[in-house]
């Protein structure tokens, strides 16, 4: 399925982003790994099938100037940009009545505004190319809400709505924009949850296991592929059947 053009993966130094970079590279795409630490990204790049065609770029996705600089550098390094996977994200959980304005803003800044900054920077390039694939990593929490995650849920629901708007705006230029909404995936982000929360979660998953980072690769690879050429504005839920 080797394809032309680079695929940008944000938050590629660990967790889901790192697995996506590895599995998308194995499918034949050169990867632009984006994250805050060049050193950690370089470590992740060593996992890739053909690491010589992939490069690392340091940026905080919540910083507009850094994002613009990185997208410019990627444009200079590759003939075209095939895909953008907006994966970088954070949580700062807490019940609404205890949530500080700072924790509200920090999560919205990275998850939602970061997704906007990357999309905003890459869209004109994809429009000129008359092709491109944007895949945004939302969450089932953005569809259902979750006690203790008002900030995170709002950011992930915002991504779903932004995806549909971008899909409508860019469709005429051959650019698709879709979401993948993971359920509970075992990563550093979820490692600190109490055992009881994990056990409750497991009870609610018809496929009777928690997700692994590799469980998302197929969905993202599909949305980046030619097979998904006529799919846009959609949210593909990958959660073992928890939300339906
Ligand atoms: P993680 O915490 O292991 O990885 C998050 C990545 O984002 C890290 O590489 C981190 O360095 C990067 N990142 C954070 N802030 C950044 C910033 N300002 N600029 C650049 N990079 C930044 O988390 P995980 O689990 O791999 O999550 C990846 C995505 O999947 C996130 O968007 C998360 O919300 C989403 N997700 C995860 C689920 C799970 O159960 N683990 C469930 C649903 C969605």
XYZ file of C-alpha atoms and ligand atoms in Angstrom:
288
model
C 0.000 0.000 0.000
C 3.037 2.254 -0.252
C 1.864 5.753 -0.992
C 3.373 9.016 -2.078
C 3.894 11.818 0.369
C 4.717 12.033 4.034
C 2.284 11.353 6.878
C 2.628 13.698 9.875
C 1.958 12.097 13.262
C 1.831 14.389 16.310
C 2.699 13.110 19.779
C 4.732 10.382 18.090
C 7.266 9.837 20.880
C 5.158 7.432 22.968
C 1.845 5.625 23.355
C -0.647 5.581 20.517
C 1.293 8.096 18.396
C 4.469 6.021 18.563
C 2.596 2.849 17.556
C 0.850 4.704 14.739
C 4.156 6.040 13.406
C 5.613 2.517 13.445
C 2.585 0.838 11.810
C 2.030 3.546 9.187
C 5.730 3.404 8.256
C 5.389 -0.375 7.899
C 2.538 0.309 5.456
C 4.962 2.286 3.298
C 4.564 5.935 4.222
C 7.500 8.116 5.274
C 6.586 9.631 8.638
C 7.147 13.126 10.030
C 7.237 12.520 13.786
C 6.197 15.645 15.676
C 6.511 16.166 19.430
C 8.085 18.347 22.054
C 11.313 16.394 22.587
C 13.545 15.718 19.608
C 15.522 13.195 21.638
C 12.446 11.046 22.423
C 11.209 11.333 18.857
C 14.567 10.082 17.587
C 14.173 7.046 19.849
C 10.742 6.372 18.345
C 12.114 6.799 14.835
C 14.505 3.903 15.437
C 11.422 1.565 15.532
C 10.356 2.446 12.005
C 10.623 0.024 9.110
C 12.575 2.390 6.870
C 13.688 5.007 9.364
C 15.865 6.811 6.851
C 12.845 8.198 4.978
C 11.243 9.478 8.210
C 12.243 12.604 10.126
C 11.638 14.173 13.526
C 10.406 17.705 14.182
C 10.195 19.404 17.576
C 7.106 21.479 18.301
C 4.599 22.130 21.015
C 1.333 21.683 19.097
C -0.277 24.400 21.214
C 2.223 26.973 19.927
C 1.122 28.523 16.625
C 4.552 29.785 15.578
C 6.262 26.478 16.330
C 3.586 24.582 14.404
C 3.915 26.876 11.409
C 7.720 26.487 11.489
C 7.510 22.705 11.606
C 5.001 22.427 8.783
C 7.182 24.705 6.668
C 10.199 22.472 7.386
C 8.227 19.324 6.492
C 7.081 20.954 3.267
C 10.712 21.697 2.444
C 11.828 18.135 3.202
C 9.141 16.207 1.300
C 7.620 16.551 -2.151
C 4.079 16.299 -0.793
C 2.096 15.823 2.409
C -0.230 12.834 2.119
C -1.643 12.767 5.631
C -1.904 14.444 9.004
C -2.707 12.451 12.132
C -3.553 14.789 15.003
C -2.793 12.515 17.937
C -1.061 14.697 20.573
C -3.249 15.063 23.625
C -3.285 15.465 27.392
C -5.641 14.970 30.339
C -5.971 17.056 33.483
C -8.897 15.353 35.147
C -10.981 16.685 37.998
C -14.585 17.170 38.950
C -16.118 20.304 37.476
C -16.519 22.084 40.800
C -12.818 21.619 41.516
C -11.478 22.192 38.013
C -9.201 25.210 37.789
C -9.457 27.554 34.812
C -5.789 26.692 34.126
C -6.549 22.969 33.813
C -9.540 23.702 31.600
C -7.438 25.872 29.308
C -4.373 23.597 29.193
C -6.408 20.657 27.881
C -8.322 22.730 25.332
C -5.063 24.366 24.181
C -3.295 21.089 23.396
C -6.151 18.835 22.291
C -8.415 21.184 20.380
C -6.345 24.249 19.508
C -3.327 22.058 18.700
C -5.457 20.071 16.273
C -6.639 23.341 14.746
C -3.072 24.730 14.430
C -1.786 21.654 12.577
C -4.870 21.418 10.377
C -4.767 25.147 9.662
C -1.103 24.939 8.607
C -1.413 21.803 6.486
C -4.769 22.525 4.805
C -3.518 25.115 2.259
C -0.800 22.669 1.150
C -3.269 19.806 0.738
C -5.721 22.087 -1.056
C -3.021 23.074 -3.550
C -2.118 19.410 -4.016
C -5.823 18.629 -4.457
C -5.331 15.621 -2.209
C -4.761 14.869 1.435
C -6.016 12.909 4.419
C -6.544 14.319 7.879
C -7.256 11.903 10.729
C -8.012 13.366 14.150
C -7.764 11.253 17.290
C -10.852 12.073 19.337
C -12.205 9.789 22.093
C -15.390 7.975 23.030
C -15.467 10.460 25.920
C -16.102 13.181 23.324
C -19.258 11.308 22.329
C -20.565 10.297 25.760
C -19.034 12.760 28.241
C -17.347 11.491 31.403
C -17.527 12.593 35.031
C -14.194 14.196 35.941
C -13.275 15.005 32.351
C -15.342 18.078 31.388
C -12.258 19.719 29.847
C -11.093 16.588 28.005
C -14.598 15.639 26.810
C -15.202 19.175 25.517
C -11.887 19.117 23.643
C -12.630 15.739 22.064
C -16.227 16.673 21.132
C -14.833 19.892 19.657
C -12.536 17.792 17.478
C -15.534 15.846 16.117
C -17.354 19.065 15.186
C -14.214 20.641 13.722
C -13.637 17.489 11.666
C -17.094 17.759 10.088
C -16.575 21.450 9.283
C -13.147 20.821 7.756
C -14.585 17.883 5.778
C -17.242 20.184 4.329
C -14.747 22.969 3.508
C -11.998 20.852 1.953
C -13.995 18.085 0.256
C -14.128 19.978 -3.031
C -10.315 19.951 -3.126
C -10.012 16.200 -2.685
C -9.040 16.435 0.995
C -10.796 14.161 3.505
C -11.030 14.725 7.258
C -12.181 12.016 9.651
C -11.901 11.066 13.313
C -10.953 7.920 15.120
C -12.498 7.730 18.594
C -10.627 5.227 20.756
C -12.103 3.648 23.856
C -9.859 2.572 26.731
C -6.328 1.952 25.448
C -3.523 0.867 27.807
C -0.919 3.667 27.642
C 0.883 5.997 30.055
C -2.197 8.239 29.851
C -4.439 5.554 31.362
C -1.824 3.777 33.521
C -2.577 5.839 36.593
C -6.297 5.111 36.708
C -7.363 3.174 39.830
C -7.803 -0.587 39.455
C -11.540 -0.239 40.143
C -11.999 2.136 37.198
C -10.152 -0.295 34.920
C -12.242 -3.233 36.153
C -15.490 -1.265 35.633
C -14.336 -0.336 32.149
C -13.611 -3.962 31.309
C -17.139 -4.933 32.389
C -18.535 -2.518 29.801
C -16.457 -3.810 26.875
C -18.257 -6.542 24.876
C -14.928 -7.745 23.422
C -13.746 -8.393 27.013
C -10.310 -6.846 26.932
C -8.772 -3.408 27.218
C -7.396 -1.913 24.015
C -3.719 -1.972 23.052
C -2.018 0.770 21.022
C -1.906 -1.539 17.986
C -5.712 -1.779 18.001
C -5.970 1.690 16.453
C -3.506 1.243 13.614
C -5.893 -0.506 11.221
C -8.537 2.208 11.478
C -6.053 5.042 10.939
C -4.297 3.214 8.104
C -7.660 2.632 6.414
C -8.695 6.298 6.648
C -5.338 7.310 5.135
C -5.646 4.778 2.320
C -7.156 4.902 -1.141
C -9.913 2.573 0.117
C -11.308 5.463 2.180
C -11.290 7.972 -0.710
C -15.069 8.549 -0.471
C -15.338 8.754 3.320
C -15.175 12.143 5.017
C -16.535 13.844 8.131
C -16.936 10.514 9.927
C -15.992 9.283 13.377
C -14.855 5.680 13.531
C -15.211 4.337 17.070
C -12.533 1.779 18.032
C -13.414 0.650 21.540
C -14.152 -3.064 21.691
C -17.863 -2.232 21.438
C -18.106 -0.164 24.651
C -20.078 2.689 23.079
C -22.758 1.816 20.546
P 0.215 9.578 25.911
O 0.151 10.527 27.062
O 0.969 8.303 26.065
O 0.754 10.303 24.599
C 0.375 11.622 24.287
C 1.391 12.179 23.331
O 1.085 13.540 23.063
C 2.802 12.144 23.917
O 3.679 11.751 22.900
C 3.038 13.580 24.319
O 4.391 13.931 24.327
C 2.269 14.307 23.226
N 1.945 15.682 23.596
C 1.271 16.107 24.690
N 1.204 17.439 24.704
C 1.860 17.880 23.592
C 2.139 19.161 23.054
N 1.729 20.292 23.670
N 2.829 19.246 21.891
C 3.255 18.123 21.270
N 3.028 16.873 21.735
C 2.331 16.760 22.882
O -1.301 9.296 25.533
P -1.965 8.257 24.522
O -2.830 7.381 25.339
O -0.973 7.679 23.608
O -2.939 9.254 23.741
C -2.766 9.646 22.388
C -4.064 10.300 21.906
O -5.128 9.355 21.997
C -4.489 11.494 22.756
O -5.046 12.480 21.923
C -5.556 10.913 23.648
O -6.464 11.880 24.089
C -6.208 9.912 22.711
N -6.955 8.875 23.386
C -6.338 7.991 24.244
C -7.091 7.020 24.880
C -6.493 6.025 25.810
O -7.260 5.248 26.397
N -5.190 5.977 25.987
C -8.537 6.915 24.658
C -9.067 7.882 23.745
C -8.292 8.814 23.137
